[in-house]
Coordinates of N, CA and C in Angstrom, one line a residue:
X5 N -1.2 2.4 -0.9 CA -1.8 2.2 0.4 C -3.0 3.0 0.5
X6 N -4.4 2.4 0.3 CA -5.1 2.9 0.3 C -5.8 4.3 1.8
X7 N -5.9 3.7 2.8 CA -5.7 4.4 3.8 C -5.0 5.5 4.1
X8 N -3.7 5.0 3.5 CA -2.8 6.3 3.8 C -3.0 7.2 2.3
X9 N -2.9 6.8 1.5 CA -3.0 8.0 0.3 C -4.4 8.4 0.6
X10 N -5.5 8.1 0.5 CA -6.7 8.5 1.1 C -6.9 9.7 1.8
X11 N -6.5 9.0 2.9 CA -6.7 10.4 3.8 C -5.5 11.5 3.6
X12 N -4.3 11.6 3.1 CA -3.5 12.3 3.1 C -3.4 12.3 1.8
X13 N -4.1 12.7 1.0 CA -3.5 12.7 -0.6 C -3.4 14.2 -1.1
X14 N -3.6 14.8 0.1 CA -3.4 16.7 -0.2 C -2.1 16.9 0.2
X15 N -1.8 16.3 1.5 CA -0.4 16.2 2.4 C 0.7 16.0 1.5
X16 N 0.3 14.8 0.6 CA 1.4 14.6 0.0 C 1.4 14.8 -1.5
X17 N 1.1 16.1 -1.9 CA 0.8 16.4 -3.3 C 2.3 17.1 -3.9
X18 N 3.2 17.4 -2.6 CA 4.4 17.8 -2.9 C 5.4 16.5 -3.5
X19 N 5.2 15.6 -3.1 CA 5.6 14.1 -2.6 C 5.9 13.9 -4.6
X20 N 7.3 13.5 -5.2 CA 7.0 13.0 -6.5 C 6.9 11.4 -6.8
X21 N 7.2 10.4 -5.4 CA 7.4 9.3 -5.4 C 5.9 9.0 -5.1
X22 N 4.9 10.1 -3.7 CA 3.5 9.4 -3.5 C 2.8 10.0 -4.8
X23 N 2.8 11.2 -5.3 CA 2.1 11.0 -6.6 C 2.1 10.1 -7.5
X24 N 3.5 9.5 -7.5 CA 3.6 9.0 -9.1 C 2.9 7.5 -8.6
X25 N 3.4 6.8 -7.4 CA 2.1 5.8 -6.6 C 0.9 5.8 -7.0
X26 N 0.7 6.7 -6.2 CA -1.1 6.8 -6.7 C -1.5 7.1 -8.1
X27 N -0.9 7.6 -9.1 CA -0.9 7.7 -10.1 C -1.2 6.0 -11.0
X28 N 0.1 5.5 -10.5 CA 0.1 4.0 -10.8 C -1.3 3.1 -10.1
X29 N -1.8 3.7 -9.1 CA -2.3 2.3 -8.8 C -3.4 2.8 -9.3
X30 N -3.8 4.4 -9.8 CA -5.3 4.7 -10.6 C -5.3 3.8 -11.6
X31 N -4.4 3.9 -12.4 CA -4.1 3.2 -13.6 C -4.1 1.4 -13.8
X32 N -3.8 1.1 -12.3 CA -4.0 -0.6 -12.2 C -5.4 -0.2 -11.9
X33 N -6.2 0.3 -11.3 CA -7.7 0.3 -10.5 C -8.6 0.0 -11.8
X34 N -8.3 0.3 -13.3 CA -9.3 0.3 -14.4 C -10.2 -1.1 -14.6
X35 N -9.1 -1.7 -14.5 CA -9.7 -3.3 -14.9 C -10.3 -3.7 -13.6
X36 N -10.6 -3.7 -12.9 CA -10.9 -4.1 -11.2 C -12.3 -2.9 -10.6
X37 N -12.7 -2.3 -11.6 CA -13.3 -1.3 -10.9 C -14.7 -1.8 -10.8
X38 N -14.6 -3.2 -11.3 CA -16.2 -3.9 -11.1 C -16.1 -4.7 -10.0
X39 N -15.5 -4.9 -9.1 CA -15.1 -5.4 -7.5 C -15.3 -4.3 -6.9
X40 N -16.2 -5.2 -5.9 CA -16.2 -4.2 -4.6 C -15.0 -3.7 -3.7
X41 N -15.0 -2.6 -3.4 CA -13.2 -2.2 -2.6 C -13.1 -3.1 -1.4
X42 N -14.5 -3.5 -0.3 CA -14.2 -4.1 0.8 C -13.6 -5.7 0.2
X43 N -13.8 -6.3 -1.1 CA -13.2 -7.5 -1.2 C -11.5 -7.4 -1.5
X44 N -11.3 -5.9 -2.1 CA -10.2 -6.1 -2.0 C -9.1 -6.0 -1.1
X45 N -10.2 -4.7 -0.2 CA -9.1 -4.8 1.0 C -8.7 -6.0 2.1
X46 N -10.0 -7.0 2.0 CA -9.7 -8.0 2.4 C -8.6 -9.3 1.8
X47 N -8.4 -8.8 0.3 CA -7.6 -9.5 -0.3 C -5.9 -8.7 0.3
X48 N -6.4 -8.0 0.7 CA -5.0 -7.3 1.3 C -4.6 -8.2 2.3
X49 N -5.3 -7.9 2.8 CA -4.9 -8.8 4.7 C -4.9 -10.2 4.5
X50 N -5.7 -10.8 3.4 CA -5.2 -12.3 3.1 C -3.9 -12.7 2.7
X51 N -3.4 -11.6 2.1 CA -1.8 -11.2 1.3 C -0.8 -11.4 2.6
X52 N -0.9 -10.2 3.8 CA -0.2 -9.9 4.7 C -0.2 -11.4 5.7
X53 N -1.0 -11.8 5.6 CA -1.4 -13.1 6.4 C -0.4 -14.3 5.5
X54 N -0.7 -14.2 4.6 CA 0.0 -15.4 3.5 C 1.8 -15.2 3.4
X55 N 2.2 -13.7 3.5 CA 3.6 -13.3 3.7 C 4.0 -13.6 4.9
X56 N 3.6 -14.1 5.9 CA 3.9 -14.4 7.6 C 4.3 -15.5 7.2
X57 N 3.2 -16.9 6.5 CA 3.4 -17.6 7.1 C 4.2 -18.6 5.9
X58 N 4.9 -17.8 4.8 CA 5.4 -17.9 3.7 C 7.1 -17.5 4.2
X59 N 7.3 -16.7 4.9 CA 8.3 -16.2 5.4 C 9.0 -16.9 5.9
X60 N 7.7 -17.4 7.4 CA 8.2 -18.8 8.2 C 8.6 -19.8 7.8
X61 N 8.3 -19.9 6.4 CA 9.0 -21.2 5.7 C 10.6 -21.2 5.4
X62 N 10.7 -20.0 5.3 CA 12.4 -19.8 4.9 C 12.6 -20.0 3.7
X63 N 13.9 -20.0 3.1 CA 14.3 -20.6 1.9 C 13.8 -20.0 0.5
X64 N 13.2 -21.0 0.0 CA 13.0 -20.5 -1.8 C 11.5 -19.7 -1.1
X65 N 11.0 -20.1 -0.2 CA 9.4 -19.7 -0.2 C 9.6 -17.9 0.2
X66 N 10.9 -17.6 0.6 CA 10.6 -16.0 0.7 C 10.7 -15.3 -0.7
X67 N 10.5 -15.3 -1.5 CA 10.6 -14.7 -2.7 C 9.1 -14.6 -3.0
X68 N 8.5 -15.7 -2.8 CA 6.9 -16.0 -2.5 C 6.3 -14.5 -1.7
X69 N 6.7 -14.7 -0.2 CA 6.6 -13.7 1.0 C 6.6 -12.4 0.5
X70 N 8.1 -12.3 -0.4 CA 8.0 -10.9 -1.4 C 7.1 -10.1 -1.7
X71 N 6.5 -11.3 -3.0 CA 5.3 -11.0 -3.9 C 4.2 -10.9 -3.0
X72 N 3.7 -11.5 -2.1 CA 2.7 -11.4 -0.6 C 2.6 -9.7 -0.2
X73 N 3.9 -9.7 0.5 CA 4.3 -8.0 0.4 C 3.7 -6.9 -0.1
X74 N 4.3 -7.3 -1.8 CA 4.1 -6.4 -2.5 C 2.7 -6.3 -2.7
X75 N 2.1 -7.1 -2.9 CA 0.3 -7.6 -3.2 C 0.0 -6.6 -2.5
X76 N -0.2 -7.3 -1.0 CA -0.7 -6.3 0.1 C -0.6 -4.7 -0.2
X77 N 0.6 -4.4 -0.6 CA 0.4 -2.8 -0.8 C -0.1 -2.5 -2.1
X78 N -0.5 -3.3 -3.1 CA -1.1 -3.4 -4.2 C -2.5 -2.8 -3.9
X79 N -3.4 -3.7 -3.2 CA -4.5 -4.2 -3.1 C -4.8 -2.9 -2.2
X80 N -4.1 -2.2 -1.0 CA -4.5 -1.7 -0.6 C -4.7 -0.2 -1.1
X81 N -4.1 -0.3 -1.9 CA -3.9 0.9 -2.8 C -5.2 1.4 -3.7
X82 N -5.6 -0.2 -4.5 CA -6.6 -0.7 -5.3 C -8.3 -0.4 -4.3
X83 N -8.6 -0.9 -3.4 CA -9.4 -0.7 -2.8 C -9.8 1.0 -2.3
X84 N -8.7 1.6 -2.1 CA -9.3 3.0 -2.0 C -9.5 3.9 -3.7
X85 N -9.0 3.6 -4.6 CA -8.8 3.7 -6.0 C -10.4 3.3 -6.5
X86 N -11.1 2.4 -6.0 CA -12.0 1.8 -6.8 C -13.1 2.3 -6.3
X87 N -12.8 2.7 -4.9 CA -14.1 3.3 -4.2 C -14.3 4.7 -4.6
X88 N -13.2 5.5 -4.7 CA -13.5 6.7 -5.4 C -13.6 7.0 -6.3
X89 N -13.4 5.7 -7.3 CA -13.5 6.3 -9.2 C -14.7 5.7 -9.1
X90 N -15.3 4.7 -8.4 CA -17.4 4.5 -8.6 C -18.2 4.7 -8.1
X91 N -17.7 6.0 -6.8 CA -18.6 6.5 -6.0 C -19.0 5.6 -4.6
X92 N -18.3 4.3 -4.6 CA -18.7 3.4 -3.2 C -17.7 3.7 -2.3
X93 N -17.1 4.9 -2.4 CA -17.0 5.2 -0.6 C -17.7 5.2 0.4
X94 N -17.3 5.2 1.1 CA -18.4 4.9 2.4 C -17.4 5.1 3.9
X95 N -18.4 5.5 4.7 CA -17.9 5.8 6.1 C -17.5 4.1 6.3
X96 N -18.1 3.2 6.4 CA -18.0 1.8 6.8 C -17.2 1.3 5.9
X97 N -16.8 1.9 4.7 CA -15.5 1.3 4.2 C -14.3 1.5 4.8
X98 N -14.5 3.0 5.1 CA -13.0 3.3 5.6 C -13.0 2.7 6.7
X99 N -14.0 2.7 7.6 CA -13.3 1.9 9.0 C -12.9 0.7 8.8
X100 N -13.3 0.2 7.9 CA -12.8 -1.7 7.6 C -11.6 -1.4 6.7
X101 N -11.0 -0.7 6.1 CA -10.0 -0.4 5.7 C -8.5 0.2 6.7
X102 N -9.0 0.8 7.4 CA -8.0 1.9 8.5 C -8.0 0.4 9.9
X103 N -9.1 -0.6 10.0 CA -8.3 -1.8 10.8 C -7.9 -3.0 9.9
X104 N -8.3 -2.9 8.5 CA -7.2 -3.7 8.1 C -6.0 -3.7 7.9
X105 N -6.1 -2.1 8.0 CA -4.6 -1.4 7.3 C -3.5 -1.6 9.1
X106 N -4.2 -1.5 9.7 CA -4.2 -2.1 11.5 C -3.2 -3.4 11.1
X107 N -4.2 -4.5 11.2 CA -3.7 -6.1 10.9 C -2.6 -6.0 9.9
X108 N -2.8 -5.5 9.4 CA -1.7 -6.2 7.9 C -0.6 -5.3 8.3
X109 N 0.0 -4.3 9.4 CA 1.1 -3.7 9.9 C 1.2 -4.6 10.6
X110 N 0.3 -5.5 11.6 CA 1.4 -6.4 12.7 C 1.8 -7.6 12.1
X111 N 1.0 -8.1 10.7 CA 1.3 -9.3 10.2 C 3.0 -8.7 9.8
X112 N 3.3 -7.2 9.2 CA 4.3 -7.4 9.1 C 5.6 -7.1 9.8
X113 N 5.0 -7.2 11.2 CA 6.2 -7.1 12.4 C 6.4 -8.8 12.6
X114 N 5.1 -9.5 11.9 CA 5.3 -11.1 12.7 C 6.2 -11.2 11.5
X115 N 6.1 -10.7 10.5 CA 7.3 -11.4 10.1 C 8.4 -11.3 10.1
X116 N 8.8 -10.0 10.4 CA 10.3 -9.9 11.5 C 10.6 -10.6 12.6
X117 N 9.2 -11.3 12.9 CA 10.0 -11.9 14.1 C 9.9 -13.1 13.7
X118 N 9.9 -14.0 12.5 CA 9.8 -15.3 12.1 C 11.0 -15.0 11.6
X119 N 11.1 -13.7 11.0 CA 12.6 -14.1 10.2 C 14.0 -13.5 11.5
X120 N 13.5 -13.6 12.9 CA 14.6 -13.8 13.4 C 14.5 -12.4 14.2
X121 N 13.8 -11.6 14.2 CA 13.7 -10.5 15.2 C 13.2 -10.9 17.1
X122 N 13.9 -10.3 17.9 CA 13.8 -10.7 19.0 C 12.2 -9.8 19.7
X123 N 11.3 -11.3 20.2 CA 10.2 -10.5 20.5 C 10.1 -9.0 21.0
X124 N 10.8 -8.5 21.5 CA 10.7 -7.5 22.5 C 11.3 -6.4 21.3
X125 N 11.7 -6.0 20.8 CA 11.9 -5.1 19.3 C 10.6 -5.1 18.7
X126 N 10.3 -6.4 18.5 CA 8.9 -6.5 17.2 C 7.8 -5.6 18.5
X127 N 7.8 -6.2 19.8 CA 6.6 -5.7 20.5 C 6.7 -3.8 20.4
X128 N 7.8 -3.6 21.0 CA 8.2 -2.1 20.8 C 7.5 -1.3 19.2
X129 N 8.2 -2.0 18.7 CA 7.6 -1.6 16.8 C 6.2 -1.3 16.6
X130 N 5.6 -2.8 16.9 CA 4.7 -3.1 17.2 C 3.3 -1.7 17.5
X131 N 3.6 -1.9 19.0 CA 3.4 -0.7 19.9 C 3.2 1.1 19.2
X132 N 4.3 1.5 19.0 CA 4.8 2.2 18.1 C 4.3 2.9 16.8
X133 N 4.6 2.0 16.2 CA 3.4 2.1 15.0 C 1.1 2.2 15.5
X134 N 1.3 1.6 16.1 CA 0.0 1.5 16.4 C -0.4 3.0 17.1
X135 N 0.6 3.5 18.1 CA 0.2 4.7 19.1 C 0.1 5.8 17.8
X136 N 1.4 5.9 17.1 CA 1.7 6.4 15.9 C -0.4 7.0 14.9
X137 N -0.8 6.1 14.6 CA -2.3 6.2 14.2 C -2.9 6.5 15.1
X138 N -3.0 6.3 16.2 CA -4.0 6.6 17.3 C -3.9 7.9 17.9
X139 N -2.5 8.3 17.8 CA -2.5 10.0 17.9 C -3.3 11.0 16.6
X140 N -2.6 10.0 15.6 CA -3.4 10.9 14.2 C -5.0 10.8 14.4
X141 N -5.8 9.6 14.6 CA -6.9 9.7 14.6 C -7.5 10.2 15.7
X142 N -6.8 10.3 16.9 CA -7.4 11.0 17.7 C -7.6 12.3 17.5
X143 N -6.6 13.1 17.0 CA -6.3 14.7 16.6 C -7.1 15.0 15.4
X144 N -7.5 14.5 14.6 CA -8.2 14.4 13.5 C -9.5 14.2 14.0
X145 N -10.2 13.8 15.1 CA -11.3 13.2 15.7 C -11.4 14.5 16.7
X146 N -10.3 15.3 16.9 CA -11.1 16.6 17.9 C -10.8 17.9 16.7
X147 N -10.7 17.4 15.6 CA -10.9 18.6 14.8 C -9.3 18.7 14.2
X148 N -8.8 18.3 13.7 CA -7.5 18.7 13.4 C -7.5 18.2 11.6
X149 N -7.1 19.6 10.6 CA -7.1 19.5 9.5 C -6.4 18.9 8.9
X150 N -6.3 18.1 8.0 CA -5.4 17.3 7.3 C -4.5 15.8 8.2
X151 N -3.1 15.5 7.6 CA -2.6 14.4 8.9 C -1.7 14.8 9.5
X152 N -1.6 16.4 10.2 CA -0.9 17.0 10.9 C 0.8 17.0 10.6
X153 N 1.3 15.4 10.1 CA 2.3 15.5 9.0 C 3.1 14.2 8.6
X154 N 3.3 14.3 7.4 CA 3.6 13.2 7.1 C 5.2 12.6 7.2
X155 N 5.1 11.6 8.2 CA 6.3 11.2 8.9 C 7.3 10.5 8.3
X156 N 8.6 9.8 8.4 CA 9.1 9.1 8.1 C 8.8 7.4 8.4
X157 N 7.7 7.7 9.4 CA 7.5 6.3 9.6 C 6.0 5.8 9.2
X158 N 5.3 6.6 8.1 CA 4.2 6.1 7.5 C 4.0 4.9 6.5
X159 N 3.0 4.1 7.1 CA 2.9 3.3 6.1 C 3.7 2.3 4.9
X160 N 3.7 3.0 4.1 CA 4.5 2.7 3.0 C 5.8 2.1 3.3
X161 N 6.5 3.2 4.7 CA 7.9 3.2 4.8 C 8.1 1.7 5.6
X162 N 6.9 1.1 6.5 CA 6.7 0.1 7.0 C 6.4 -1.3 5.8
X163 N 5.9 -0.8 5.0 CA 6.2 -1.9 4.3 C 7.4 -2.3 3.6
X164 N 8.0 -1.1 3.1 CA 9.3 -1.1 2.4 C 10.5 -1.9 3.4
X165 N 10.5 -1.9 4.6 CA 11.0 -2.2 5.7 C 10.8 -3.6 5.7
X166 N 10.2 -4.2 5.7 CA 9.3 -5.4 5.8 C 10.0 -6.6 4.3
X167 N 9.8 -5.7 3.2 CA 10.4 -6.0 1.9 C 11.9 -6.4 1.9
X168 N 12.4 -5.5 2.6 CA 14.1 -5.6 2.4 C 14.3 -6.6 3.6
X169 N 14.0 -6.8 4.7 CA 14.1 -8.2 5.4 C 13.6 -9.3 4.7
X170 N 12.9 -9.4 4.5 CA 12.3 -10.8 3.3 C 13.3 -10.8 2.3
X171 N 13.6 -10.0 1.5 CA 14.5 -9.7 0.8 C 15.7 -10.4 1.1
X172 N 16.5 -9.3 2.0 CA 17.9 -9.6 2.5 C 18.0 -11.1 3.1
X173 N 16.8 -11.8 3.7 CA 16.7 -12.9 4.3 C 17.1 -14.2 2.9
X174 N 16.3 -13.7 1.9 CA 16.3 -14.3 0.5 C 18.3 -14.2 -0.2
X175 N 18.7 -13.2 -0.1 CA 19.7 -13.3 -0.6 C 20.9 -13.2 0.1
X176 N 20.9 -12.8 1.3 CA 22.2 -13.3 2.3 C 21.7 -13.8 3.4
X177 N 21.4 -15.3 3.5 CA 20.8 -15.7 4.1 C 21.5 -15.7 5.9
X178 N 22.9 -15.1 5.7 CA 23.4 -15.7 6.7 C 23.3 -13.9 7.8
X179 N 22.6 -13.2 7.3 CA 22.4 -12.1 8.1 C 23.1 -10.6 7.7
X180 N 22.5 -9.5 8.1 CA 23.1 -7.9 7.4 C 24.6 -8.4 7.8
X181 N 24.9 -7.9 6.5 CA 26.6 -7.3 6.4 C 27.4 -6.8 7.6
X182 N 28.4 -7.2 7.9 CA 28.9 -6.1 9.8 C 28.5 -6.1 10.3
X183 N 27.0 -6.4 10.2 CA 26.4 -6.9 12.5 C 26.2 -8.3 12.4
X184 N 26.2 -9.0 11.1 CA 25.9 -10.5 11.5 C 24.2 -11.2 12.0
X185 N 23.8 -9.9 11.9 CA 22.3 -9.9 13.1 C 21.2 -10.6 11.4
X186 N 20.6 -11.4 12.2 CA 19.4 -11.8 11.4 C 18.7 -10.3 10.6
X187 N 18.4 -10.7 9.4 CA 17.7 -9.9 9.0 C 16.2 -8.8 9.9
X188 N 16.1 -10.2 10.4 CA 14.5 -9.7 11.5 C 14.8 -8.3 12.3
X189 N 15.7 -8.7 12.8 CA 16.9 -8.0 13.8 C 17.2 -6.7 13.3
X190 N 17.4 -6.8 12.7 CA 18.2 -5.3 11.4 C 16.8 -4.5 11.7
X191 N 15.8 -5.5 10.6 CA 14.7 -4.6 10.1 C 14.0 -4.0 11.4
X192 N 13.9 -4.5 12.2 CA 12.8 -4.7 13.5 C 13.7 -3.1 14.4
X193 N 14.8 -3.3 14.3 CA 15.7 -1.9 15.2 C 15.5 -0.9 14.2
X194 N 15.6 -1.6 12.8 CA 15.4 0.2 11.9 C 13.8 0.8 12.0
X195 N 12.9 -0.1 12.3 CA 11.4 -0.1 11.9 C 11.2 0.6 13.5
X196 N 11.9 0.3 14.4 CA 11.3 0.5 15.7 C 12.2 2.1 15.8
X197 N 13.5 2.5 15.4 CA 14.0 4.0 15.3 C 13.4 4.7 14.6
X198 N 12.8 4.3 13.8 CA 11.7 5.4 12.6 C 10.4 5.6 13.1
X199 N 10.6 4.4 13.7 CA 8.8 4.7 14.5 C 8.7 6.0 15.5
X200 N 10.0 5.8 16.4 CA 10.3 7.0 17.5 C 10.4 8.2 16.1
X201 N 11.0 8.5 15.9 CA 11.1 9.9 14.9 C 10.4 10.2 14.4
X202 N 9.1 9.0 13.6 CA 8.0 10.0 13.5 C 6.7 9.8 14.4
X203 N 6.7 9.2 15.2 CA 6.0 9.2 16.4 C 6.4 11.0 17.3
X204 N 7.3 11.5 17.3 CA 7.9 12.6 17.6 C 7.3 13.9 16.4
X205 N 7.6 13.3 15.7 CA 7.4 14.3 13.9 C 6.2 14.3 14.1
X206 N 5.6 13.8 14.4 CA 3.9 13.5 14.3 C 3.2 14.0 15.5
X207 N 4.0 14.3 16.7 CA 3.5 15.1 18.1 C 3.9 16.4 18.1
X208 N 4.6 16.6 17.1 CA 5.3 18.3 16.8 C 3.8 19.0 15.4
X209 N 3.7 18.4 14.5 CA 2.9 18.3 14.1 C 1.6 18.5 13.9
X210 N 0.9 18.0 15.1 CA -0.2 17.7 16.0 C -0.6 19.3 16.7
X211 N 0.9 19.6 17.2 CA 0.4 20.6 18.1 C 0.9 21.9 17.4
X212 N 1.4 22.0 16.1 CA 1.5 23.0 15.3 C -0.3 23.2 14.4
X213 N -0.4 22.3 14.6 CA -2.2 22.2 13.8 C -3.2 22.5 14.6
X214 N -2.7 22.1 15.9 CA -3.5 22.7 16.6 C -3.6 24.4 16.7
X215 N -2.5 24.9 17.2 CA -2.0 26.3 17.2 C -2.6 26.9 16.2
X216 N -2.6 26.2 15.0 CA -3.0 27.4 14.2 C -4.6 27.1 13.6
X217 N -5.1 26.4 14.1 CA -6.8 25.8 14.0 C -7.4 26.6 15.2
X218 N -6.4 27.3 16.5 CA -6.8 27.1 17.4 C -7.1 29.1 17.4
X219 N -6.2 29.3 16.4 CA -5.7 31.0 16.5 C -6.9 31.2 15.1
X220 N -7.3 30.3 14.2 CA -8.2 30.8 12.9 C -10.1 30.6 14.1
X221 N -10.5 29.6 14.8 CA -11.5 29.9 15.8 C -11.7 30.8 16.4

């Protein structure tokens, strides 16, 4: 995920799952590095967009939705990878990147609610995730070093969330194990409890960064 490894690729240098990521997607970036990064990030959100409406189909077509999924976190990965191994980073890339990375989070709340999540979960999630960034960029916009901290409910973890409903949708079609609850349903209550935790993780965070940005002035 381009966005998110980007701006946090110091945060999570402890991380052996986001290293070995980014590691991988350097390694995919080689052949592609004659594309511009804004085409790919737009190939992203064409991905996230194509997984909605691939989902809504139900059936054989979620395995489709899958690969959609996966793309999207492909691409987004790829677009911050390409801009920094050829020098076309750019302030106006990252802002078209941090709202696509925007869109392609609610494309994948709609798809929880195609595959059966009850609107008012997905809006919550929704919601959630979005405040979630808007605290980081705000705090990071009045001076705050690094991403204050890296939560349980970043990025990645939203997509992986997103995967296992498409998923689970694809192979027990008739809903999670013991609650009976649509897939949508499952993901959309796990995706909306992680958001609170690190929406929380991320306001403790915030104001530990501050404290100590505030004690080195």
């Amino acid at each position: 995920m381009a966005g998110w490894s980007r701006a946090h690729q110091h945060d999570v240098s402890g991380s052996v799952l986001a290293v070995g990521w980014l590691r991988a997607i350097h390694l995919l970036a080689r052949p592609v590095l004659g594309v511009p990064p804004d085409v790919l990030t737009g190939c992203g959100l064409l991905s996230a967009v194509a997984a909605v409406w691939l989902a809504s189909l139900g059936g054989a077509a979620l395995w489709p939705a899958l690969a959609a999924i996966v793309a999207t976190g492909v691409f987004d990965g790829l677009d911050g990878a390409v801009a920094l191994r050829t020098g076309r980073a750019r302030p106006l890339g990252a802002v078209l990147d941090a709202a696509s990375d925007r869109l392609t989070e609610l494309c994948f709340v709609a798809v929880l609610l195609v595959l059966g999540a009850p609107a008012g979960w997905c809006a919550a999630m929704a919601v959630l995730l979005l405040l979630h960034e808007y605290v980081r960029a705000r705090a990071q916009a009045a001076g705050m070093p690094g991403a204050g901290a890296i939560t349980v409910a970043e990025r990645p973890t939203r997509l992986v969330v997103t995967a296992v409903a498409v998923t689970g949708a694809a192979v027990v079609p008739a809903g999670t194990p013991w609650t009976g609850w649509a897939w949508g349903t499952t993901c959309a209550v796990l995706g909306t409890g992680l958001s609170v935790i690190g929406l929380a993780h991320l306001g403790v965070g915030v104001a530990r960064a501050f404290g100590r940005y505030g004690k080195r002035r």
